[in-house]
Tab-separated table of C-alpha atoms in Angstrom:
chain	number	residue	atom	x	y	z
A	1	MET	CA	-2.209	15.289	21.464
A	2	ARG	CA	-4.381	14.145	18.603
A	3	ARG	CA	-7.528	15.680	17.188
A	4	PHE	CA	-10.019	14.378	14.686
A	5	GLY	CA	-11.920	17.449	13.608
A	6	ASN	CA	-12.868	19.260	16.765
A	7	GLN	CA	-12.744	16.181	18.873
A	8	GLN	CA	-9.643	15.799	20.936
A	9	VAL	CA	-9.206	12.055	21.181
A	10	ILE	CA	-5.817	11.765	22.828
A	11	HIS	CA	-4.260	14.281	25.129
A	12	GLY	CA	-1.701	14.393	27.862
A	13	VAL	CA	-0.505	10.861	27.223
A	14	SER	CA	3.028	10.195	28.289
A	15	LEU	CA	4.291	6.654	28.025
A	16	GLU	CA	7.722	5.312	28.665
A	17	LEU	CA	8.715	1.806	27.674
A	18	ARG	CA	11.905	0.364	29.057
A	19	ARG	CA	14.039	-2.230	27.385
A	20	GLY	CA	13.042	-5.779	28.234
A	21	GLU	CA	9.610	-4.867	29.468
A	22	VAL	CA	6.079	-5.773	28.463
A	23	LEU	CA	3.703	-2.850	28.840
A	24	GLY	CA	-0.044	-3.444	28.705
A	25	LEU	CA	-2.318	-0.654	27.548
A	26	LEU	CA	-5.782	-1.218	28.985
A	27	GLY	CA	-9.012	0.597	28.413
A	28	HIS	CA	-12.627	0.445	27.345
A	29	ASN	CA	-13.609	0.460	23.697
A	30	GLY	CA	-12.899	3.841	22.156
A	31	ALA	CA	-10.517	4.883	24.907
A	32	GLY	CA	-7.841	5.754	22.370
A	33	LYS	CA	-5.584	2.727	22.680
A	34	SER	CA	-5.310	2.004	18.988
A	35	THR	CA	-4.891	5.664	18.102
A	36	THR	CA	-2.037	5.928	20.587
A	37	LEU	CA	-0.347	2.886	19.081
A	38	GLN	CA	-0.821	4.262	15.571
A	39	MET	CA	0.963	7.421	16.622
A	40	LEU	CA	3.781	5.441	18.219
A	41	THR	CA	4.385	3.574	14.964
A	42	GLY	CA	4.190	6.558	12.647
A	43	CYS	CA	0.926	5.574	10.974
A	44	LEU	CA	-0.670	8.743	12.247
A	45	LEU	CA	1.065	12.000	13.060
A	46	PRO	CA	0.281	13.632	16.414
A	47	ASP	CA	-1.018	17.202	16.317
A	48	SER	CA	1.472	18.097	18.992
A	49	GLY	CA	3.891	16.229	21.192
A	50	GLU	CA	6.916	14.051	20.590
A	51	VAL	CA	7.598	10.383	19.986
A	52	ASP	CA	11.068	9.003	20.570
A	53	ILE	CA	12.042	5.490	19.569
A	54	CYS	CA	15.354	4.358	21.048
A	55	GLY	CA	16.340	7.996	21.376
A	56	ILE	CA	15.492	8.840	17.758
A	57	ASN	CA	12.716	11.305	17.141
A	58	LEU	CA	10.012	9.624	15.087
A	59	LEU	CA	8.672	12.861	13.654
A	60	HIS	CA	11.988	14.306	12.519
A	61	HIS	CA	13.792	11.129	11.506
A	62	PRO	CA	10.983	8.722	10.622
A	63	MET	CA	13.147	6.437	8.478
A	64	GLN	CA	15.722	5.706	11.171
A	65	ALA	CA	13.193	5.461	13.974
A	66	LYS	CA	10.818	3.148	12.115
A	67	ALA	CA	13.611	0.625	11.547
A	68	TYR	CA	13.322	-0.225	15.243
A	69	ILE	CA	9.585	-0.873	15.176
A	70	GLY	CA	7.543	-3.993	14.578
A	71	TYR	CA	3.828	-3.283	14.468
A	72	LEU	CA	0.759	-5.472	14.410
A	73	PRO	CA	-2.323	-3.286	13.847
A	74	GLU	CA	-5.848	-4.244	14.904
A	75	THR	CA	-6.475	-5.841	11.540
A	76	PRO	CA	-3.359	-7.771	10.514
A	77	PRO	CA	-1.971	-6.107	7.367
A	78	LEU	CA	-1.889	-9.204	5.178
A	79	TYR	CA	-1.684	-9.446	1.406
A	80	ARG	CA	-4.132	-12.283	0.996
A	81	GLU	CA	-2.911	-13.375	-2.410
A	82	LEU	CA	0.690	-13.964	-1.318
A	83	THR	CA	1.979	-17.147	0.301
A	84	VAL	CA	3.037	-16.995	3.942
A	85	ASN	CA	6.710	-17.349	3.000
A	86	ASP	CA	6.621	-14.664	0.340
A	87	TYR	CA	4.760	-12.310	2.608
A	88	LEU	CA	7.089	-12.725	5.570
A	89	LEU	CA	10.153	-12.361	3.363
A	90	PHE	CA	8.659	-9.192	1.938
A	91	ALA	CA	8.012	-7.882	5.448
A	92	ALA	CA	11.593	-8.643	6.487
A	93	ARG	CA	13.118	-7.041	3.388
A	94	LEU	CA	10.835	-4.049	3.804
A	95	ARG	CA	12.470	-3.384	7.166
A	96	GLY	CA	15.847	-3.352	5.497
A	97	MET	CA	17.076	-6.937	6.026
A	98	LYS	CA	19.374	-8.451	3.411
A	99	SER	CA	17.865	-11.406	1.574
A	100	GLY	CA	20.191	-13.934	3.195
A	101	ALA	CA	19.416	-12.740	6.698
A	102	ALA	CA	15.731	-12.536	5.814
A	103	ALA	CA	15.622	-16.206	4.823
A	104	GLU	CA	17.209	-17.176	8.123
A	105	ALA	CA	14.835	-14.962	10.065
A	106	LEU	CA	11.930	-16.478	8.147
A	107	ALA	CA	12.769	-20.018	9.243
A	108	GLN	CA	13.195	-18.940	12.836
A	109	THR	CA	10.042	-16.824	12.995
A	110	ARG	CA	7.914	-19.446	11.288
A	111	GLN	CA	8.981	-21.938	13.891
A	112	ARG	CA	8.379	-19.488	16.748
A	113	CYS	CA	4.868	-18.652	15.629
A	114	GLY	CA	3.905	-22.211	14.688
A	115	LEU	CA	3.643	-21.499	10.975
A	116	ASP	CA	5.903	-24.270	9.693
A	117	SER	CA	3.082	-26.294	8.182
A	118	VAL	CA	1.489	-23.416	6.251
A	119	GLY	CA	4.542	-21.723	4.718
A	120	LYS	CA	3.528	-22.433	1.122
A	121	LYS	CA	-0.181	-21.684	1.480
A	122	SER	CA	-1.584	-18.368	0.371
A	123	ILE	CA	-2.661	-16.213	3.269
A	124	GLY	CA	-6.250	-15.799	2.087
A	125	THR	CA	-6.899	-19.514	2.574
A	126	LEU	CA	-5.762	-19.587	6.199
A	127	SER	CA	-8.082	-19.484	9.188
A	128	LYS	CA	-8.417	-16.354	11.301
A	129	GLY	CA	-6.131	-17.730	13.985
A	130	TYR	CA	-3.365	-18.524	11.524
A	131	GLN	CA	-3.747	-15.134	9.899
A	132	GLN	CA	-3.324	-13.532	13.295
A	133	ARG	CA	-0.151	-15.545	13.799
A	134	VAL	CA	1.172	-14.422	10.437
A	135	GLY	CA	0.436	-10.887	11.591
A	136	ILE	CA	2.497	-11.417	14.725
A	137	ALA	CA	5.275	-13.103	12.751
A	138	GLN	CA	5.381	-10.087	10.432
A	139	ALA	CA	5.884	-7.786	13.431
A	140	ILE	CA	8.776	-9.716	14.947
A	141	ILE	CA	10.616	-11.145	11.944
A	142	HIS	CA	13.245	-8.392	11.849
A	143	SER	CA	13.684	-8.649	15.668
A	144	PRO	CA	12.914	-4.985	16.275
A	145	ALA	CA	13.799	-3.233	19.525
A	146	VAL	CA	10.203	-2.127	20.020
A	147	ILE	CA	7.284	-4.413	19.280
A	148	VAL	CA	3.836	-2.848	19.169
A	149	LEU	CA	0.924	-5.267	19.244
A	150	ASP	CA	-2.673	-4.104	19.005
A	151	GLU	CA	-4.847	-6.802	20.564
A	152	PRO	CA	-2.578	-9.676	19.577
A	153	THR	CA	-4.695	-12.560	20.831
A	154	VAL	CA	-7.993	-11.631	19.184
A	155	GLY	CA	-9.518	-14.500	17.253
A	156	LEU	CA	-7.290	-17.222	18.637
A	157	ASP	CA	-8.416	-20.379	20.398
A	158	PRO	CA	-7.440	-20.899	24.064
A	159	ALA	CA	-4.471	-23.119	23.286
A	160	GLN	CA	-3.150	-20.625	20.748
A	161	ILE	CA	-3.691	-17.777	23.184
A	162	ARG	CA	-1.484	-19.547	25.659
A	163	GLU	CA	1.215	-20.124	23.045
A	164	ILE	CA	1.128	-16.530	21.890
A	165	ARG	CA	1.269	-15.241	25.434
A	166	ALA	CA	4.301	-17.391	26.105
A	167	LEU	CA	5.822	-16.005	22.922
A	168	ILE	CA	5.149	-12.416	23.971
A	169	ARG	CA	6.635	-13.139	27.392
A	170	GLU	CA	9.717	-14.558	25.711
A	171	LEU	CA	9.971	-11.556	23.374
A	172	GLY	CA	9.685	-9.273	26.373
A	173	ASP	CA	12.988	-10.550	27.715
A	174	LYS	CA	15.010	-9.197	24.824
A	175	HIS	CA	12.811	-6.593	23.185
A	176	SER	CA	10.413	-3.999	24.498
A	177	VAL	CA	6.810	-4.915	23.916
A	178	ILE	CA	3.776	-2.694	24.151
A	179	LEU	CA	0.406	-4.301	23.692
A	180	SER	CA	-3.154	-3.086	23.910
A	181	THR	CA	-5.865	-5.351	25.152
A	182	HIS	CA	-9.096	-5.463	27.030
A	183	LEU	CA	-8.487	-8.937	28.371
A	184	LEU	CA	-7.412	-8.632	31.982
A	185	GLY	CA	-6.080	-12.164	32.088
A	186	GLU	CA	-3.581	-11.159	29.443
A	187	VAL	CA	-2.313	-8.354	31.623
A	188	GLU	CA	-1.921	-10.672	34.549
A	189	SER	CA	-0.019	-13.318	32.628
A	190	VAL	CA	2.265	-11.316	30.338
A	191	CYS	CA	2.583	-7.663	31.326
A	192	ASP	CA	5.191	-6.205	33.656
A	193	ARG	CA	3.492	-2.857	33.764
A	194	VAL	CA	-0.015	-1.581	33.103
A	195	GLU	CA	-1.330	1.751	31.890
A	196	ILE	CA	-5.064	2.334	31.812
A	197	MET	CA	-6.517	4.780	29.310
A	198	GLN	CA	-9.887	6.417	29.393
A	199	GLN	CA	-11.253	9.013	26.978
A	200	GLY	CA	-7.833	9.726	25.595
A	201	LYS	CA	-6.014	10.145	28.888
A	202	LEU	CA	-3.869	7.922	31.010
A	203	ILE	CA	-5.625	7.473	34.312
A	204	TYR	CA	-3.585	4.808	36.022
A	205	GLY	CA	-0.138	3.372	35.641
A	206	ASP	CA	1.649	0.848	37.786
A	207	THR	CA	3.282	-2.541	37.697
A	208	SER	CA	0.824	-5.340	37.179
A	209	ALA	CA	1.823	-6.838	40.543
A	210	ASN	CA	0.874	-3.592	42.267
A	211	MET	CA	-2.376	-3.417	40.378
A	212	LYS	CA	-3.268	-6.812	41.755
A	213	ASN	CA	-2.791	-5.442	45.270
A	214	TYR	CA	-4.858	-2.339	44.536
A	215	GLY	CA	-7.216	-1.363	47.369
A	216	ASP	CA	-7.156	-3.977	50.043
A	217	GLY	CA	-5.594	-6.543	47.772
A	218	LYS	CA	-8.621	-8.795	47.785
A	219	MET	CA	-10.281	-7.605	44.608
A	220	THR	CA	-9.869	-9.424	41.322
A	221	LEU	CA	-8.183	-7.567	38.515
A	222	GLU	CA	-11.530	-7.093	36.869
A	223	GLU	CA	-13.000	-5.368	39.885
A	224	THR	CA	-9.903	-3.228	40.208
A	225	PHE	CA	-10.110	-2.194	36.568
A	226	LEU	CA	-13.782	-1.304	36.825
A	227	GLU	CA	-13.233	0.626	40.021
A	228	ILE	CA	-10.384	2.648	38.568
A	229	THR	CA	-12.260	3.546	35.407
A	230	GLU	CA	-15.497	4.372	37.259
A	231	ASN	CA	-13.740	6.515	39.840
A	232	ASN	CA	-12.147	8.449	37.052
A	233	ALA	CA	-15.399	8.933	35.172
A	234	ASN	CA	-16.992	10.352	38.339
A	235	SER	CA	-14.224	12.770	39.147
A	236	ARG	CA	-13.793	14.127	35.658
A	237	ASN	CA	-12.898	17.707	36.350
A	238	ARG	CA	-9.155	17.674	36.016
A	239	ASP	CA	-7.187	20.443	34.437
A	240	PRO	CA	-6.910	19.695	30.689
A	241	ASN	CA	-3.924	21.934	30.040
A	242	SER	CA	-1.187	19.409	29.682
A	243	SER	CA	-1.245	18.189	26.123
A	244	GLU	CA	2.026	16.473	25.463
A	245	SER	CA	1.931	13.053	23.938
A	246	ALA	CA	5.214	11.344	24.405
A	247	GLY	CA	6.155	7.757	23.911
A	248	ALA	CA	9.735	7.105	24.737
A	249	ALA	CA	10.952	3.620	24.263
A	250	SER	CA	14.011	1.893	25.642
B	1	MET	CA	13.280	-0.502	-1.623
B	2	ILE	CA	11.478	0.782	-4.695
B	3	ARG	CA	12.369	-2.444	-6.466
B	4	LEU	CA	11.119	-4.507	-3.549
B	5	LEU	CA	7.775	-2.719	-3.567
B	6	ALA	CA	7.517	-3.015	-7.343
B	7	MET	CA	8.216	-6.752	-7.125
B	8	ARG	CA	5.534	-7.141	-4.461
B	9	GLU	CA	3.070	-5.348	-6.711
B	10	LEU	CA	3.902	-7.661	-9.610
B	11	ARG	CA	3.774	-10.750	-7.428
B	12	SER	CA	0.307	-9.825	-6.192
B	13	LEU	CA	-0.870	-9.103	-9.717
B	14	PHE	CA	0.348	-12.408	-11.079
B	15	ALA	CA	-1.102	-14.312	-8.133
B	16	MET	CA	-4.587	-13.349	-9.295
B	17	PRO	CA	-6.281	-15.400	-12.012
B	18	SER	CA	-8.013	-12.323	-13.407
B	19	THR	CA	-4.656	-10.845	-14.393
B	20	TRP	CA	-3.818	-13.855	-16.509
B	21	PHE	CA	-7.265	-13.740	-18.044
B	22	VAL	CA	-6.887	-10.095	-19.056
B	23	LEU	CA	-3.404	-10.815	-20.355
B	24	ALA	CA	-4.712	-13.631	-22.542
B	25	ALA	CA	-7.794	-11.761	-23.706
B	26	LEU	CA	-5.729	-8.746	-24.652
B	27	GLN	CA	-3.300	-10.802	-26.741
B	28	PHE	CA	-6.315	-12.242	-28.532
B	29	ILE	CA	-7.704	-8.786	-29.248
B	30	PHE	CA	-4.301	-7.597	-30.485
B	31	ALA	CA	-4.032	-10.592	-32.804
B	32	TRP	CA	-7.582	-10.176	-34.088
B	33	PHE	CA	-7.084	-6.526	-34.853
B	34	PHE	CA	-3.697	-7.147	-36.423
B	35	LEU	CA	-5.118	-9.785	-38.761
B	36	ALA	CA	-8.068	-7.594	-39.674
B	37	ARG	CA	-5.751	-4.717	-40.604
B	38	LEU	CA	-3.496	-7.081	-42.526
B	39	ASP	CA	-6.451	-8.417	-44.509
B	40	ALA	CA	-7.613	-4.931	-45.382
B	41	PHE	CA	-4.112	-3.996	-46.447
B	42	LEU	CA	-3.725	-7.029	-48.737
B	43	GLU	CA	-7.054	-6.241	-50.369
B	44	ILE	CA	-6.117	-2.732	-51.405
B	45	GLN	CA	-2.463	-3.458	-52.037
B	46	PRO	CA	-2.853	-3.832	-55.874
B	47	GLN	CA	-4.349	-0.350	-56.048
B	48	LEU	CA	-1.656	1.045	-53.765
B	49	ALA	CA	1.033	-0.414	-55.970
B	50	GLN	CA	-0.068	1.885	-58.793
B	51	LEU	CA	0.699	4.991	-56.745
B	52	ALA	CA	3.999	6.744	-57.226
B	53	ASN	CA	4.931	6.690	-53.555
B	54	PRO	CA	2.686	4.093	-51.879
B	55	PRO	CA	2.310	3.961	-48.064
B	56	GLY	CA	3.982	0.903	-46.564
B	57	VAL	CA	2.781	-1.681	-44.064
B	58	THR	CA	3.976	0.332	-41.095
B	59	THR	CA	1.800	3.295	-41.996
B	60	MET	CA	-1.140	1.137	-43.017
B	61	ILE	CA	-1.075	-1.472	-40.237
B	62	ALA	CA	1.204	-0.506	-37.363
B	63	ALA	CA	0.229	3.138	-36.871
B	64	PRO	CA	-3.549	2.566	-36.747
B	65	MET	CA	-2.986	-0.387	-34.479
B	66	PHE	CA	-0.968	1.668	-32.002
B	67	ASN	CA	-3.710	4.260	-32.072
B	68	THR	CA	-6.390	1.708	-31.229
B	69	VAL	CA	-4.290	0.135	-28.506
B	70	ALA	CA	-3.795	3.582	-26.966
B	71	LEU	CA	-7.569	3.984	-26.734
B	72	LEU	CA	-7.946	0.458	-25.398
B	73	LEU	CA	-5.377	1.111	-22.675
B	74	MET	CA	-7.187	4.269	-21.693
B	75	MET	CA	-10.125	2.067	-20.681
B	76	LEU	CA	-7.983	-0.706	-19.252
B	77	ILE	CA	-5.411	1.095	-17.128
B	78	PRO	CA	-7.931	2.420	-14.563
B	79	LEU	CA	-8.856	-1.199	-13.836
B	80	PHE	CA	-5.263	-1.924	-12.867
B	81	THR	CA	-4.461	1.319	-11.089
B	82	MET	CA	-7.602	1.183	-8.946
B	83	ARG	CA	-6.088	-1.383	-6.618
B	84	LEU	CA	-2.790	0.359	-6.022
B	85	VAL	CA	-3.629	2.408	-2.951
B	86	ALA	CA	-7.393	2.054	-2.522
B	87	GLU	CA	-7.233	-1.673	-1.955
B	88	GLU	CA	-4.410	-1.356	0.554
B	89	ARG	CA	-6.622	1.049	2.457
B	90	ARG	CA	-9.655	-1.186	2.270
B	91	ASN	CA	-7.751	-4.276	3.408
B	92	GLN	CA	-5.897	-2.182	5.962
B	93	THR	CA	-2.540	-3.397	4.726
B	94	PHE	CA	-1.284	0.141	4.416
B	95	ALA	CA	-0.154	0.135	8.052
B	96	LEU	CA	2.602	-2.306	7.084
B	97	LEU	CA	4.077	0.188	4.634
B	98	LEU	CA	3.516	3.193	6.873
B	99	SER	CA	5.213	1.629	9.889
B	100	ALA	CA	8.148	0.387	7.791
B	101	PRO	CA	11.220	2.568	7.273
B	102	LEU	CA	10.014	3.949	3.943
B	103	SER	CA	9.203	7.443	2.831
B	104	THR	CA	6.056	8.159	0.845
B	105	ARG	CA	8.354	8.674	-2.134
B	106	HIS	CA	9.408	5.020	-1.953
B	107	ILE	CA	5.838	3.830	-1.677
B	108	VAL	CA	4.593	5.881	-4.612
B	109	LEU	CA	7.542	5.170	-6.908
B	110	GLY	CA	7.486	1.474	-5.996
B	111	LYS	CA	3.845	1.085	-6.884
B	112	TYR	CA	4.199	3.186	-10.009
B	113	THR	CA	7.213	1.231	-11.266
B	114	GLY	CA	5.568	-2.099	-10.523
B	115	LEU	CA	2.490	-1.320	-12.548
B	116	LEU	CA	4.487	0.306	-15.344
B	117	ILE	CA	6.529	-2.874	-15.749
B	118	PHE	CA	3.346	-4.901	-15.795
B	119	MET	CA	1.773	-2.706	-18.470
B	120	ALA	CA	4.956	-2.920	-20.529
B	121	VAL	CA	4.747	-6.729	-20.358
B	122	LEU	CA	1.062	-6.545	-21.250
B	123	ILE	CA	1.685	-4.737	-24.535
B	124	THR	CA	4.927	-6.440	-25.633
B	125	GLY	CA	2.902	-8.896	-27.704
B	126	MET	CA	1.736	-6.194	-30.049
B	127	PRO	CA	5.074	-4.866	-31.377
B	128	LEU	CA	6.234	-8.473	-31.668
B	129	MET	CA	3.257	-9.271	-33.895
B	130	LEU	CA	3.990	-6.224	-36.003
B	131	TYR	CA	7.618	-7.209	-36.369
B	132	THR	CA	6.551	-10.523	-37.904
B	133	LEU	CA	5.735	-8.410	-40.970
B	134	ALA	CA	9.474	-7.966	-41.390
B	135	LEU	CA	9.534	-11.536	-42.723
B	136	GLY	CA	7.806	-10.447	-45.923
B	137	THR	CA	8.481	-6.760	-46.316
B	138	ASN	CA	10.443	-3.818	-45.019
B	139	ILE	CA	9.357	-2.106	-41.824
B	140	ASP	CA	9.752	1.581	-41.228
B	141	GLN	CA	11.887	1.336	-38.081
B	142	GLY	CA	11.628	5.020	-37.262
B	143	LEU	CA	7.844	5.017	-37.277
B	144	MET	CA	7.730	1.835	-35.194
B	145	LEU	CA	10.135	3.147	-32.571
B	146	SER	CA	8.402	6.497	-32.309
B	147	ASN	CA	5.091	4.681	-31.803
B	148	ILE	CA	6.536	2.367	-29.155
B	149	LEU	CA	8.121	5.269	-27.304
B	150	GLY	CA	4.924	7.299	-27.527
B	151	LEU	CA	2.830	4.427	-26.229
B	152	LEU	CA	5.157	3.892	-23.265
B	153	LEU	CA	5.023	7.580	-22.378
B	154	LEU	CA	1.259	7.529	-22.722
B	155	ILE	CA	0.983	4.507	-20.434
B	156	SER	CA	3.260	6.149	-17.915
B	157	SER	CA	1.027	9.230	-17.772
B	158	PHE	CA	-2.150	7.135	-17.479
B	159	VAL	CA	-0.664	5.053	-14.663
B	160	ALA	CA	0.415	8.148	-12.741
B	161	LEU	CA	-3.056	9.647	-13.041
B	162	GLY	CA	-4.708	6.378	-12.000
B	163	LEU	CA	-2.363	6.046	-9.034
B	164	TYR	CA	-3.280	9.528	-7.841
B	165	ILE	CA	-7.000	8.887	-8.096
B	166	SER	CA	-6.559	5.571	-6.309
B	167	SER	CA	-4.853	7.401	-3.456
B	168	LEU	CA	-7.905	9.618	-2.981
B	169	THR	CA	-10.291	6.876	-1.937
B	170	ALA	CA	-10.595	3.626	-0.036
B	171	GLN	CA	-12.887	2.034	-2.629
B	172	PRO	CA	-11.148	0.478	-5.648
B	173	ILE	CA	-14.302	0.721	-7.767
B	174	ILE	CA	-14.572	4.444	-7.158
B	175	ALA	CA	-10.923	4.818	-8.059
B	176	ALA	CA	-11.504	2.938	-11.323
B	177	ILE	CA	-14.570	4.962	-12.263
B	178	GLY	CA	-12.861	8.210	-11.299
B	179	ALA	CA	-9.751	7.530	-13.366
B	180	LEU	CA	-11.842	6.355	-16.310
B	181	ALA	CA	-14.002	9.463	-16.099
B	182	VAL	CA	-10.999	11.784	-16.112
B	183	LEU	CA	-9.276	9.987	-18.994
B	184	LEU	CA	-12.444	9.720	-21.082
B	185	GLY	CA	-13.296	13.326	-20.299
B	186	LEU	CA	-9.878	14.537	-21.465
B	187	TRP	CA	-10.152	12.465	-24.608
B	188	LEU	CA	-13.691	13.594	-25.478
B	189	ALA	CA	-12.847	17.228	-24.797
B	190	ASP	CA	-9.827	16.825	-27.037
B	191	ILE	CA	-11.624	15.300	-30.029
B	192	SER	CA	-14.602	17.618	-29.762
B	193	ALA	CA	-12.501	20.776	-29.610
B	194	THR	CA	-12.402	21.901	-33.238
B	195	THR	CA	-10.152	24.930	-33.128
B	196	GLU	CA	-6.507	24.252	-33.722
B	197	ASP	CA	-5.182	26.029	-30.618
B	198	SER	CA	-7.822	24.898	-28.132
B	199	PRO	CA	-6.367	24.375	-24.618
B	200	TRP	CA	-7.971	20.918	-24.531
B	201	HIS	CA	-5.508	19.728	-27.134
B	202	PHE	CA	-2.739	20.830	-24.889
B	203	ILE	CA	-3.802	19.009	-21.720
B	204	SER	CA	-5.027	15.776	-23.290
B	205	PRO	CA	-2.390	13.015	-23.284
B	206	LEU	CA	-3.939	11.329	-26.303
B	207	SER	CA	-3.562	14.405	-28.475
B	208	HIS	CA	0.133	14.531	-27.602
B	209	PHE	CA	0.347	10.906	-28.627
B	210	GLN	CA	-0.810	11.776	-32.162
B	211	ASN	CA	2.585	13.183	-33.176
B	212	PHE	CA	4.350	10.051	-31.986
B	213	ASN	CA	1.725	8.058	-33.857
B	214	ASN	CA	2.559	9.876	-37.079
B	215	GLY	CA	6.255	9.291	-36.548
B	216	LEU	CA	7.017	12.808	-35.426
B	217	LEU	CA	9.280	12.983	-32.387
B	218	ASP	CA	8.566	16.323	-30.799
B	219	SER	CA	10.434	17.107	-27.590
B	220	SER	CA	7.550	19.243	-26.358
B	221	ASP	CA	5.232	16.213	-26.502
B	222	ALA	CA	7.764	14.119	-24.617
B	223	ALA	CA	8.167	16.897	-22.067
B	224	PHE	CA	4.405	17.036	-21.640
B	225	PHE	CA	4.256	13.340	-20.747
B	226	VAL	CA	7.149	13.592	-18.324
B	227	LEU	CA	5.596	16.612	-16.623
B	228	PHE	CA	2.127	15.069	-16.529
B	229	THR	CA	3.541	11.932	-14.885
B	230	ALA	CA	5.694	13.872	-12.435
B	231	VAL	CA	2.839	16.140	-11.359
B	232	PHE	CA	0.562	13.242	-10.516
B	233	LEU	CA	3.300	11.313	-8.732
B	234	VAL	CA	4.070	14.337	-6.570
B	235	LEU	CA	0.372	14.869	-5.882
B	236	THR	CA	0.115	11.234	-4.777
B	237	MET	CA	3.039	11.662	-2.382
B	238	LYS	CA	1.381	14.767	-0.936
B	239	ARG	CA	-1.874	12.928	-0.607
B	240	LEU	CA	-0.293	10.010	1.249
B	241	HIS	CA	1.488	12.399	3.560
B	242	ASN	CA	-1.757	14.244	4.301
B	243	ASN	CA	-3.227	10.892	5.105
B	244	LEU	CA	-0.846	10.625	8.051
B	245	VAL	CA	-1.780	14.084	9.227
B	246	TYR	CA	-5.553	13.891	8.921
B	247	GLY	CA	-6.069	10.190	9.592
């Protein structure tokens, strides 16, 4: 559960992310997606509830738990004056990698995210799309068990979106990925499972294949999404007692 | 980890042209002031020579110079500390540090150490200039060392205060103005308090620097600087922790 002042923005959210799975967090603007992800990564403490990362409690043992996390916030956290190489090395070392391993990881990640040609440029001079890629690279360079991506494909051109989606799909085989988005196509192409949030609550959760067959199976994902969220808004008189926020990963 | 964060801080500082500009301008000001003091000293030296126990170059040139540099740094340090936390907030890069396996202690000490090293580099030119006097005359080593130590302690307390004020806001400019206001306020209150035992003398870092400036190593002054620095570092850690709680 999470409050800002008197406003309860997240409550009763219980997420479980299994190893080797891509979970999509869907929802309208202001539904609480980013806040949930911030709490999962330790950038914001929940008012009540628990977060476990690979069986380690994030609130009681933040240092150990955070070592398993790679996080790309809504705005990529880039030091604009550093070069791409310096920045990624810093990010890798920050997560506790030795400098030798970090250099190896750098070469691999740069290649994975298509950053080979810009390694020596300073981040401030790159275009939005490249900056976004650096942001993704920063989140995966230490090959964390849990990768948290907040709207990873924002600001990319269609070709880049396809590349990044393929990358996320590939990451999903070995790591656990949780991503927030409001692009339904993204859910269809990369996510194994979908959770829909509205006004700080989870209102729907299923595999993305099942979501496609929602209702009579003839609706598009977009129609399904709208129907689910509208139905929920109409029947908003559920019991608000449960207030445990739990994100258990792997 | 602290070293890594300190290195990142330095790397970012030296990647900006403005840093190099300030570095150069400051060396120029040091040199200008040094030469002006030296000129004045040479002018009155014949008269000094007639005294029984004349003051040497260290008292006449080095001590006043350290005093001026202390005042100069009081104005300058807020400009460097303002970026430490406020800019990370504004550019939203703080999430990288918060989601990394670091405690707030690492973050605060890393930033503090990074800037302290930078400030130490910034002022190295000045003692080196003063030591060139050793070519022609004898330098009072004790007075020099006590001044250097005092200046480092003073810088350390200013940086800690600036870091704390930077952690209160998301606007670097506000952080700079805030830190400047506090430092100037402490200084003005100190020099305008006339009574010997006024509490303003006790809480103003610059008044504790005066003993070092006169070559008097007083452990209570040193303890004041260490405490002053520690208090603001701890407050910054608290503040960053509260940031996680209150968003």
